[in-house]
Short mmCIF file of C-alpha atoms and ligand atoms in Angstrom, two decimals:
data_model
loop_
_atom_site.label_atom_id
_atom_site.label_comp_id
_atom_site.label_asym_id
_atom_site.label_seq_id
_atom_site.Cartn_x
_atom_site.Cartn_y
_atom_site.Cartn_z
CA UNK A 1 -4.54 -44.71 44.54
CA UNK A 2 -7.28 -42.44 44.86
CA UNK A 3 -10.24 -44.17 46.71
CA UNK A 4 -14.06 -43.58 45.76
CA UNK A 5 -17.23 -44.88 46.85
CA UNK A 6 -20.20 -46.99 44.99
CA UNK A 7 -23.47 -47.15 46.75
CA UNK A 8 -25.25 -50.30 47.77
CA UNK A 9 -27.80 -49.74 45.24
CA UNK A 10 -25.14 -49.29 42.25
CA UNK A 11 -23.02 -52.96 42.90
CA UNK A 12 -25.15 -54.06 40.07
CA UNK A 13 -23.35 -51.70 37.47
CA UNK A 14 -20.64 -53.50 38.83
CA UNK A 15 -21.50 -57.27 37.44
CA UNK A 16 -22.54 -55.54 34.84
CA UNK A 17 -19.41 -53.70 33.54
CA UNK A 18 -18.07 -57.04 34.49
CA UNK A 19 -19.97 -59.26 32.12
CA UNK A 20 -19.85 -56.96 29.52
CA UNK A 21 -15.46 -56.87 30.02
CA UNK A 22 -15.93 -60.65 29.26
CA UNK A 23 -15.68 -61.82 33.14
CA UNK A 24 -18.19 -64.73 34.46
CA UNK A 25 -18.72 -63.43 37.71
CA UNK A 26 -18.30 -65.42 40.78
CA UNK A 27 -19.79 -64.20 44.25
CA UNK A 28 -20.86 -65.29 47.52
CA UNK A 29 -24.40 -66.00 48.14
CA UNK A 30 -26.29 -68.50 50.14
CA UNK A 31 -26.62 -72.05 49.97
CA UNK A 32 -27.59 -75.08 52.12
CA UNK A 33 -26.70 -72.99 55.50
CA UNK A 34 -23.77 -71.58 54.31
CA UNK A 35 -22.66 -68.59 52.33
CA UNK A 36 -20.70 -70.42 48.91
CA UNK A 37 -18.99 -68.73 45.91
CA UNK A 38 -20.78 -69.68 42.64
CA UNK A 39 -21.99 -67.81 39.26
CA UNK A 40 -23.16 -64.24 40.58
CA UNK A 41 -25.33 -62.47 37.97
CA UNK A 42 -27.48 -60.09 40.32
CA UNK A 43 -26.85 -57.88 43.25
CA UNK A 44 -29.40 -59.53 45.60
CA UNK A 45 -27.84 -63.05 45.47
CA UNK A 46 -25.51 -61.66 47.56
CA UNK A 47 -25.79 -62.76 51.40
CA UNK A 48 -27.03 -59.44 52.50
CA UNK A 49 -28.11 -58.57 56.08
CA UNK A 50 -26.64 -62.07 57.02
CA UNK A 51 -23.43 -62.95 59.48
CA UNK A 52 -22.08 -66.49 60.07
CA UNK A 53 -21.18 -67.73 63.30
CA UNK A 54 -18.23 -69.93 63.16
CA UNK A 55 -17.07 -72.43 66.76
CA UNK A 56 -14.86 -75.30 66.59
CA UNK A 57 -16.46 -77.87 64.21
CA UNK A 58 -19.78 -75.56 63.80
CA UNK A 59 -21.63 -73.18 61.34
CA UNK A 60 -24.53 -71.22 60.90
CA UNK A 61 -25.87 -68.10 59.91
CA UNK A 62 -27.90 -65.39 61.49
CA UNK A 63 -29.39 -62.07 60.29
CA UNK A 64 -27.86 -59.21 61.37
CA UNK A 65 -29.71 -55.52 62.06
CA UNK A 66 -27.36 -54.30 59.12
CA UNK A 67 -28.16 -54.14 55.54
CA UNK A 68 -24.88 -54.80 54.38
CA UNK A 69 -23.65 -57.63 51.58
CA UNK A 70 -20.16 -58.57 52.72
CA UNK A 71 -20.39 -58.29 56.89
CA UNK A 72 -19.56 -62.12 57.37
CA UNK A 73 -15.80 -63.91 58.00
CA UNK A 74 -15.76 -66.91 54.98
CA UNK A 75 -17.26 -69.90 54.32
CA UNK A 76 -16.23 -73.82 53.37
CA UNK A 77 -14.62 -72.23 50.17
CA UNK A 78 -12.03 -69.89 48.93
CA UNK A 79 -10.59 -69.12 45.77
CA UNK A 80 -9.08 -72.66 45.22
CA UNK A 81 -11.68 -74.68 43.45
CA UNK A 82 -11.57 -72.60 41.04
CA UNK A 83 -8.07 -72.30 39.92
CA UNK A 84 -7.10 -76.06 41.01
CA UNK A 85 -10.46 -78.15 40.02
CA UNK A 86 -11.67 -80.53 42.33
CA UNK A 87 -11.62 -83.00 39.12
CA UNK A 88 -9.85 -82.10 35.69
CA UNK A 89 -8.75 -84.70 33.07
CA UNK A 90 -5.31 -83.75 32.19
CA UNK A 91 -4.89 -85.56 29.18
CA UNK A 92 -6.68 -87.89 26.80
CA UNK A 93 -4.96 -91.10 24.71
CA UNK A 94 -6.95 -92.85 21.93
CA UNK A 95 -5.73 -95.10 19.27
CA UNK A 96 -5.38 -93.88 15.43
CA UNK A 97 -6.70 -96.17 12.71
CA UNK A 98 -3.61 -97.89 12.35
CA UNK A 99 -3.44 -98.99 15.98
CA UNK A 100 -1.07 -96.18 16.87
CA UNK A 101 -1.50 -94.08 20.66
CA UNK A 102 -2.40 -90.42 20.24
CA UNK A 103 -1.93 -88.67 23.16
CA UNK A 104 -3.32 -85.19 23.69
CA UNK A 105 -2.99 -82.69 26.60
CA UNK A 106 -6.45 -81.03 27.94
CA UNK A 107 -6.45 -77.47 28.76
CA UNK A 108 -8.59 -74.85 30.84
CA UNK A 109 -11.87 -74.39 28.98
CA UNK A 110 -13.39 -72.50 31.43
CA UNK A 111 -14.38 -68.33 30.61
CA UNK A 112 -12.07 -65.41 32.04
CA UNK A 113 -13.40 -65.01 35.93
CA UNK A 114 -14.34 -62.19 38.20
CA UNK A 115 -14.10 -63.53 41.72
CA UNK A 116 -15.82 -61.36 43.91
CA UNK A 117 -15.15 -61.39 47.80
CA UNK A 118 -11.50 -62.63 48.02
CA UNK A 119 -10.06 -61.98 51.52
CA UNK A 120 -6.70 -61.58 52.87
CA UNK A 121 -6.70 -64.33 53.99
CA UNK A 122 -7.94 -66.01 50.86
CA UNK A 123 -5.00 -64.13 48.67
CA UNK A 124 -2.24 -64.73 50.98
CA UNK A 125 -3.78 -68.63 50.36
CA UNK A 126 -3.47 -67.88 46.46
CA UNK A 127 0.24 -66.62 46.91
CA UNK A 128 0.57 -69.81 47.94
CA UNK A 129 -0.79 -71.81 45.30
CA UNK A 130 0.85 -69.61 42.83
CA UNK A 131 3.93 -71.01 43.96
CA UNK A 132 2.83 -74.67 43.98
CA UNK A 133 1.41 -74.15 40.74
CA UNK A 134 2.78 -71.88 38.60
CA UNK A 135 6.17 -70.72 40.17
CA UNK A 136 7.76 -74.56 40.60
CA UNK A 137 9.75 -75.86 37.85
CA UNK A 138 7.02 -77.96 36.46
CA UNK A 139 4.10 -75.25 35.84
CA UNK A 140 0.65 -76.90 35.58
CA UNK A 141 -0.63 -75.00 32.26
CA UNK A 142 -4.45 -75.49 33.09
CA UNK A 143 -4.12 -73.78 36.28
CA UNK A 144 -1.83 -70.96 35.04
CA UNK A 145 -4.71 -70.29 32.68
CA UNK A 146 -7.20 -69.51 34.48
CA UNK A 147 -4.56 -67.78 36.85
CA UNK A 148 -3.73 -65.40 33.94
CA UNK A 149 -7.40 -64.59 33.51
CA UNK A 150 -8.33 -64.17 37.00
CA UNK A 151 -9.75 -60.67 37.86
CA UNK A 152 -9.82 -60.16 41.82
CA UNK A 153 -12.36 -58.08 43.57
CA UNK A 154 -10.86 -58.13 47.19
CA UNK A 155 -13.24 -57.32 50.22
CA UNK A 156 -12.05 -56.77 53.34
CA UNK A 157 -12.56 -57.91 56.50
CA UNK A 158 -14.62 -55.65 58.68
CA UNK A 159 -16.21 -59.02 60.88
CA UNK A 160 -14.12 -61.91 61.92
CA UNK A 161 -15.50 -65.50 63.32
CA UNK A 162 -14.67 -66.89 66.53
CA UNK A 163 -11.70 -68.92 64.39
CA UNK A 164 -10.26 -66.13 62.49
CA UNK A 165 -6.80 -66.38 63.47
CA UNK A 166 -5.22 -64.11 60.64
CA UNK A 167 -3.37 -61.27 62.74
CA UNK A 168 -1.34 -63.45 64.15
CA UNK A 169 -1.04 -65.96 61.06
CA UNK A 170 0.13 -62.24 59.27
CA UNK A 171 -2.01 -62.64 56.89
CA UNK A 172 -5.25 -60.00 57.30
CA UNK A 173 -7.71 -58.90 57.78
CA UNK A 174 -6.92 -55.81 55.49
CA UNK A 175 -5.92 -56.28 52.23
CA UNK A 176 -2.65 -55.52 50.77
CA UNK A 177 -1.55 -57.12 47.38
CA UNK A 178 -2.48 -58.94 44.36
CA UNK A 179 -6.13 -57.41 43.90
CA UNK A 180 -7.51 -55.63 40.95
CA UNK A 181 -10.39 -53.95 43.03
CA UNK A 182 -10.94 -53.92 46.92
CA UNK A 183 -13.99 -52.65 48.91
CA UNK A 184 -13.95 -52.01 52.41
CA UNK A 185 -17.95 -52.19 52.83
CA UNK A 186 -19.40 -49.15 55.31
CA UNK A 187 -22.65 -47.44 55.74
CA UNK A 188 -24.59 -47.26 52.27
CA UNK A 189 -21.76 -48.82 50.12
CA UNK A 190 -18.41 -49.60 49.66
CA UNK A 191 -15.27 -47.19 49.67
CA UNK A 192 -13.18 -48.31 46.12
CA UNK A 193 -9.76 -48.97 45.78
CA UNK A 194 -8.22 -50.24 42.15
CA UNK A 195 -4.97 -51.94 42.46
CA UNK A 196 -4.46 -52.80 38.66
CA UNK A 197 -5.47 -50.94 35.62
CA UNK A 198 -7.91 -53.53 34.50
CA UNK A 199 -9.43 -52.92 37.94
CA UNK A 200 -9.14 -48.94 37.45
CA UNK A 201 -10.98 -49.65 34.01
CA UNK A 202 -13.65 -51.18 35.48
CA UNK A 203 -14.46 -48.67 37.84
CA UNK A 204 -14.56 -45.90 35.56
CA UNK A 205 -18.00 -47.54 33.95
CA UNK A 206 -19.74 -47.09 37.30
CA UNK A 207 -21.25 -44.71 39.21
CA UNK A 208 -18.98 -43.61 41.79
CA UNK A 209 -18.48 -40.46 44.02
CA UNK A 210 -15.12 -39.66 45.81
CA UNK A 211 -15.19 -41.26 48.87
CA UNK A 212 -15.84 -38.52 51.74
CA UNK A 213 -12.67 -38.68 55.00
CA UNK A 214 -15.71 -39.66 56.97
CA UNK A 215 -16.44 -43.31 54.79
CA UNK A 216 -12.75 -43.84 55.17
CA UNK A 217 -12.12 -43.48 58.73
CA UNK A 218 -15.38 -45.81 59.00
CA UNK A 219 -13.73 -48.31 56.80
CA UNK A 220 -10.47 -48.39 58.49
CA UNK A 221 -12.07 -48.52 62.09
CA UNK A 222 -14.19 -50.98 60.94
CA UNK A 223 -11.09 -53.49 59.80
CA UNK A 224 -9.73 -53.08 63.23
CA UNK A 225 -12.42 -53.72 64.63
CA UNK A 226 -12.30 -57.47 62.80
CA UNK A 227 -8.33 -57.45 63.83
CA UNK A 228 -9.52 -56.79 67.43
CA UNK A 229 -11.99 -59.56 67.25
CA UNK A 230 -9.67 -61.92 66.63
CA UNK A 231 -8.88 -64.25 70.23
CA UNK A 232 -7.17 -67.35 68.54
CA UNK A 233 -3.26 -66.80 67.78
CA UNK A 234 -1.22 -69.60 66.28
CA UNK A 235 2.27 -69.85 68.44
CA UNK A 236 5.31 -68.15 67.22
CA UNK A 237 3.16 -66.00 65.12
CA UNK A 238 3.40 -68.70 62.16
CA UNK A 239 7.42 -68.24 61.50
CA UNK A 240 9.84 -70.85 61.06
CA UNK A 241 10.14 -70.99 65.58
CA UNK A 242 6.87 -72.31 65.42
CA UNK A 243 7.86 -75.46 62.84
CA UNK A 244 11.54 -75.48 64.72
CA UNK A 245 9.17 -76.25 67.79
CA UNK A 246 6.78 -78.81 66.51
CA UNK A 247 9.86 -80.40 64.52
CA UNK A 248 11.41 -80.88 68.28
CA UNK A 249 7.91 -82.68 69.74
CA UNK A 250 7.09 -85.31 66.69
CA UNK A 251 7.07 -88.16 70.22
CA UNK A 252 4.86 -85.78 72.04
CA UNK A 253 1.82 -87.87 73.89
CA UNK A 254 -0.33 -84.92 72.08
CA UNK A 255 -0.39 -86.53 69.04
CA UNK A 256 -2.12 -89.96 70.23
CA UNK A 257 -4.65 -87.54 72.05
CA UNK A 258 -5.54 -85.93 68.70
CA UNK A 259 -5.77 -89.39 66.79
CA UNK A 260 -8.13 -90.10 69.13
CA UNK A 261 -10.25 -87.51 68.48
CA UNK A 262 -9.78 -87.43 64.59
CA UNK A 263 -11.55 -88.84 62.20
CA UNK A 264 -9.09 -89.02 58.92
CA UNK A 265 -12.09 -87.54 57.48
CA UNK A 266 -10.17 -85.07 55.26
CA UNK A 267 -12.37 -82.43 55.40
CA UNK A 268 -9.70 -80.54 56.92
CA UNK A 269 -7.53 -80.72 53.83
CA UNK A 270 -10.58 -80.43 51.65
CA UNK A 271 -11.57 -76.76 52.66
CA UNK A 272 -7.78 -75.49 53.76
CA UNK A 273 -6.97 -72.66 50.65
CA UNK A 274 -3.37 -73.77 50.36
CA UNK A 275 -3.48 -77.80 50.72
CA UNK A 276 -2.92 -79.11 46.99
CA UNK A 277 -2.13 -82.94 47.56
CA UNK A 278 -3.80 -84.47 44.54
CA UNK A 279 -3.87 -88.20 43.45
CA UNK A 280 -4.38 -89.15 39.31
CA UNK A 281 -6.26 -92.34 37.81
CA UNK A 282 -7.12 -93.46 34.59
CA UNK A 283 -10.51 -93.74 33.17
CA UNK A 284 -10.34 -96.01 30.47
CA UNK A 285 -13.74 -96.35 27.76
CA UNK A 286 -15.46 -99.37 27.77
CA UNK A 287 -14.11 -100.13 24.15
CA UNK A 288 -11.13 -100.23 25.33
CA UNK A 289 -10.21 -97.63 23.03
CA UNK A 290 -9.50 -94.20 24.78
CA UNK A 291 -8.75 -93.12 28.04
CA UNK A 292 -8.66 -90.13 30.14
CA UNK A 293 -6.33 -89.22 32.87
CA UNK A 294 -7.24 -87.37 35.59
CA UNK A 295 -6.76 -85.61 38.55
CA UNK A 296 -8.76 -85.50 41.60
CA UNK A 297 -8.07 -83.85 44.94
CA UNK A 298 -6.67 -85.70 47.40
CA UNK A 299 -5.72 -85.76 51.41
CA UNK A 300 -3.11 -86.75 53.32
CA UNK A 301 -5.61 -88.53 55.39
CA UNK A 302 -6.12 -90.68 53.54
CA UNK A 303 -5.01 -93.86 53.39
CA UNK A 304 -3.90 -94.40 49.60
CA UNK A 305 -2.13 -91.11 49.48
CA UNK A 306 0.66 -92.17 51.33
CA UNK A 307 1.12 -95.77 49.78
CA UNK A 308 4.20 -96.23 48.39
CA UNK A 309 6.43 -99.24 46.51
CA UNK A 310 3.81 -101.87 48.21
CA UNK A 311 3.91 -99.82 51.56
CA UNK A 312 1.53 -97.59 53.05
CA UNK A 313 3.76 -95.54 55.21
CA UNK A 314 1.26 -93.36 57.46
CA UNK A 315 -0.82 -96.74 58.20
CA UNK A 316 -2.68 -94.86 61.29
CA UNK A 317 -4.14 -91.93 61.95
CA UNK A 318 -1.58 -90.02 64.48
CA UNK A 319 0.73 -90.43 61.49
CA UNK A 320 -1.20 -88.49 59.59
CA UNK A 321 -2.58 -85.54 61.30
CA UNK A 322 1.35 -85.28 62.22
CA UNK A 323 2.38 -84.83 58.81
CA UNK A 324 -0.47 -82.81 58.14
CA UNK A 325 0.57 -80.17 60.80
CA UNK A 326 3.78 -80.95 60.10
CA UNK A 327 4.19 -80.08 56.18
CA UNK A 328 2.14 -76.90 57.09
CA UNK A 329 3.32 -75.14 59.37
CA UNK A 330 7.30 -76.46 59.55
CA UNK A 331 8.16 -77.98 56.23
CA UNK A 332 6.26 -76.03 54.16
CA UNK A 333 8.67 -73.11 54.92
CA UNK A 334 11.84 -75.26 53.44
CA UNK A 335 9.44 -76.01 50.43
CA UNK A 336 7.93 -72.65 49.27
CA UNK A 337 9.66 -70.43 52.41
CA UNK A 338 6.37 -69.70 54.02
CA UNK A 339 3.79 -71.17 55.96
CA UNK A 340 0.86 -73.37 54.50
CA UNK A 341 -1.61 -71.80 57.03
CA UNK A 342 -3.15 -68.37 56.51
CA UNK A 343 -5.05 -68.43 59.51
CA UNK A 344 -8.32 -68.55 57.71
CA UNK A 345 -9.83 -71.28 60.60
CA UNK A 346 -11.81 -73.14 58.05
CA UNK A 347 -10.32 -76.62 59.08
CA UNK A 348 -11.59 -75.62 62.71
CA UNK A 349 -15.29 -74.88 61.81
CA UNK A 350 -15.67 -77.43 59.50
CA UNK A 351 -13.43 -81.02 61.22
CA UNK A 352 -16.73 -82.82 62.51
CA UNK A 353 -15.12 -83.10 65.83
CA UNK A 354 -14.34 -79.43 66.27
CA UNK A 355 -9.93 -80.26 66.23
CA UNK A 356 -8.54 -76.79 66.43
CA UNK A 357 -4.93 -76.64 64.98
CA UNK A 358 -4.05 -73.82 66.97
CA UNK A 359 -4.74 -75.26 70.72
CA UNK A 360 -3.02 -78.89 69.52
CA UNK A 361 0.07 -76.61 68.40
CA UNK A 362 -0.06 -74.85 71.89
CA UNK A 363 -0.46 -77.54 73.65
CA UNK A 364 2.48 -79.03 71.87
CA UNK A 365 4.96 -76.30 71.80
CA UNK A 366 3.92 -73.92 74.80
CA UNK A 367 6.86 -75.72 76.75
CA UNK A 368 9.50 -74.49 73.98
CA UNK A 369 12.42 -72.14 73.89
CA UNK A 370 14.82 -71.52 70.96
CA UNK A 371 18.55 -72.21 72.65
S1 SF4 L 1 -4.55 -75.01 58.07
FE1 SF4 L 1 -6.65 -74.43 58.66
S2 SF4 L 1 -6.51 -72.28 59.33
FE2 SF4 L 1 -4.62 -72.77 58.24
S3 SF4 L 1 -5.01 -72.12 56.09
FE3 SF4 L 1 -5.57 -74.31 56.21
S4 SF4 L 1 -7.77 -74.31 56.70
FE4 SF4 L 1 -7.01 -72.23 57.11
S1 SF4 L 2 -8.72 -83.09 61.98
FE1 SF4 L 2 -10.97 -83.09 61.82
S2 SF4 L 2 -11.39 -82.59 59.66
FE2 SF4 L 2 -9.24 -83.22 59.78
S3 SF4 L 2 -9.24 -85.41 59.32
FE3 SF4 L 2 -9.38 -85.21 61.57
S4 SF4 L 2 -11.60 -85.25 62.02
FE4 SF4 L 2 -11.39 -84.84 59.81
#
C-alpha cells in the first residue's frame, strides 16, 4: 500500500474527516500525570512535546526537545475499556401489569469510534479479546458491537519505556495487522499507511503528499530504534516452553517471596489489555419492581472471584498471583492458543510495589530445560 505523509499542522483534517464519517474520536492526551485515551476533538489535546518515563511501579512525564504528538510508550489504558466496559448492565427485568417478568437484553449504545494511537502491542491485546469475546461459542453481542464499528488508527512505536518488553513478547513495536490507518510519526508529520478501505477513504479527504524515501527510512530507523530500546525479555520468548516451565515450578519458594511483596491490589489485572475476568450482580429498584444486571470488571485477586459452592479456593495471596501468572502465560495458550501477555509492561509500572512479571518468571524458570 502506497505510503504518504500528513504534516503536523494538517492532523486536524484528520478528526475532522473523522467526525464528519460519523466516528467519535478517541485520542491520547494528558490527564492527572499521565497521558489517557478519552474524547479527542482538537489536534493540540494531544500530548505533544511530552515522553513518559516508565520504572517498576512508577510514572511520570517529562518534556522532550521534540515537537512531536505520539513520541511516548503507553499509558494505564489501552483499547479495552472501551470495547469491554468497566460497568455495563446486560439486561433489565421488570414486572408487566399483570405481575408477569419481562426480561429484556441491553445493547451497545455507544457512537461508532475512531481510536487513535493503538499500538502493537495494544492490537496484539485486542486479538486477544476478540477471541474471548467474539470468537468463543458464546459471543457477547454488546462487545461485538462496538467491535464491528471500531475504526483503528495504529501508531507505531518509535520510543519504548524502560518496561516495554514487546520484541521478545512478539508482539511490536511495528505494526502489522488489524489497523485501518497507521502513522509512523517523523520529523514534521507522520508517514501514512491505510490498511482497510475505510481507512484509504479517510485519507483521501486530507491533505497529504507522497511520502519522500527519506521520511521512510526515518520512520523505519526510528521503530528500531524503540525495538533496540527494549532491555526486559520475558523467558522462552512467551511460547508454550515458557508456561511448560512455570507449569513444572507451581512449589517454587518464589512464589511465597512474591506474596510477600504483593498487595492483591488488582491493579495489575485492572490495566493488563487482555485480562477479562468479570464478576455480575443484581441491582434491584427500591420498589422492588425492576432490576438490572450487570457486569463489572473483576480480578483474580480478589478474594470473591474465586469463591466457589461455599469455598473460596485461592484464600491467600501466593494463590493468586500464581494463577494469575499462571492462566497468562501457560494456560492461556490451551484456552485461546496464545499467550495472555503482549509485553506491554503496564502491570510493572503501575503494581504499587513495582512486581515485575518478567524477573519473578526468570527467577522461576532460569533453572529449566525441556527433556
Ligand atoms: S501481563 Fe503485564 S505486560 Fe503482559 S499484557 Fe498484561 S499488563 Fe501487559
Ligand atoms: S502484583 Fe502488584 S499490582 Fe498486582 S495485585 Fe500484587 S501488588 Fe497489586
Amino acid at each position: 500500500m502506497k505510503k504518504t505523509f500528513l504534516k503536523h499542522e494538517h492532523f486536524q483534517q484528520l478528526l475532522d474527516a473523522l467526525k464528519e464519517a460519523g466516528f467519535a474520536c478517541i485520542g491520547p492526551q494528558v490527564r492527572d500525570g499521565a497521558i489517557i485515551y478519552d474524547t479527542l476533538t482538537t489536534s493540540t489535546q494531544l500530548p505533544w512535546g511530552l515522553r513518559d518515563f516508565q520504572e517498576p511501579g512508577s510514572y511520570r512525564l517529562e518534556k522532550t526537545a521534540e515537537y512531536k504528538a505520539f513520541s511516548w510508550a503507553n499509558g494505564p489504558q489501552a483499547l479495552k475499556p472501551y470495547l469491554f466496559k468497566a460497568e455495563e448492565t446486560l439486561w433489565r427485568v421488570k414486572r408487566d401489569e399483570a405481575g408477569k417478568f419481562i426480561f429484556e437484553a441491553e445493547y451497545a449504545k455507544a457512537p461508532a469510534i475512531a481510536f487513535i494511537g493503538a499500538r502493537a502491542c495494544d492490537l496484539a491485546a485486542l486479538a486477544i479479546q476478540d477471541k474471548v469475546f467474539i470468537e468463543a461459542k458464546q459471543i457477547d453481542i454488546r462487545y461485538q458491537q462496538r467491535r464491528e464499528s471500531l475504526l483503528i488508527i495504529a501508531v507505531n512505536c518509535t520510543y519504548a519505556s524502560k518496561n516495554c518488553f514487546c520484541v521478545s513478547a512478539g508482539t511490536g513495536p511495528k505494526v502489522n495487522h488489524a489497523y485501518d490507518l497507521v502513522l509512523t510519526e517523523v520529523d514534521q508529520g507522520f508517514v501514512v499507511q491505510s490498511g482497510s478501505e475505510r481507512g484509504a477513504a479517510i485519507l483521501a479527504k486530507l491533505t497529504l503528499t507522497p511520502a519522500s524515501l527519506l521520511q521512510i527510512q526515518q520512520g523505519a530507523l526510528e521503530i528500531q530504534q524503540a525495538a533496540n530500546m527494549q532491555s526486559k525479555k520475558i523467558p522462552f520468548n512467551n511460547t508454550r516452553a515458557l508456561g511448560l516451565a512455570l507449569m513444572n515450578k507451581l512449589d517454587h519458594p518464589r512464589w511465597l517471596d512474591v506474596a510477600e511483596r504483593c498487595l492483591s491490589c488488582g491493579n495489575c489485572t485492572l490495566v493488563c489489555p487482555t485480562c477479562f475476568c468479570h464478576s455480575e450482580r443484581d441491582k434491584p429498584s427500591l420498589e422492588a419492581t425492576s432490576s438490572e444486571h450487570v457486569r463489572e470488571w473483576d480480578s483474580c485477586f480478589t478474594k470473591g472471584h474465586s469463591y466457589i459452592t461455599g469455598k473460596v479456593i485461592r484464600p491467600d495471596t501466593q494463590s493468586r498471583y500464581r494463577q494469575w501468572l499462571t492462566h497468562k502465560v501457560a494456560t492461556w495458550f490451551e484456552q485461546f492458543d496464545v499467550s495472555g501477555c503482549v509485553g506491554c509492561g503496564r502491570c510493572i509500572t503501575w503494581c504499587p510495589v513495582g512486581i515485575d512479571l518478567t524477573e519473578e518468571l526468570s527467577a522461576m524458570v532460569e533453572d529449566f530445560h525441556e527433556t
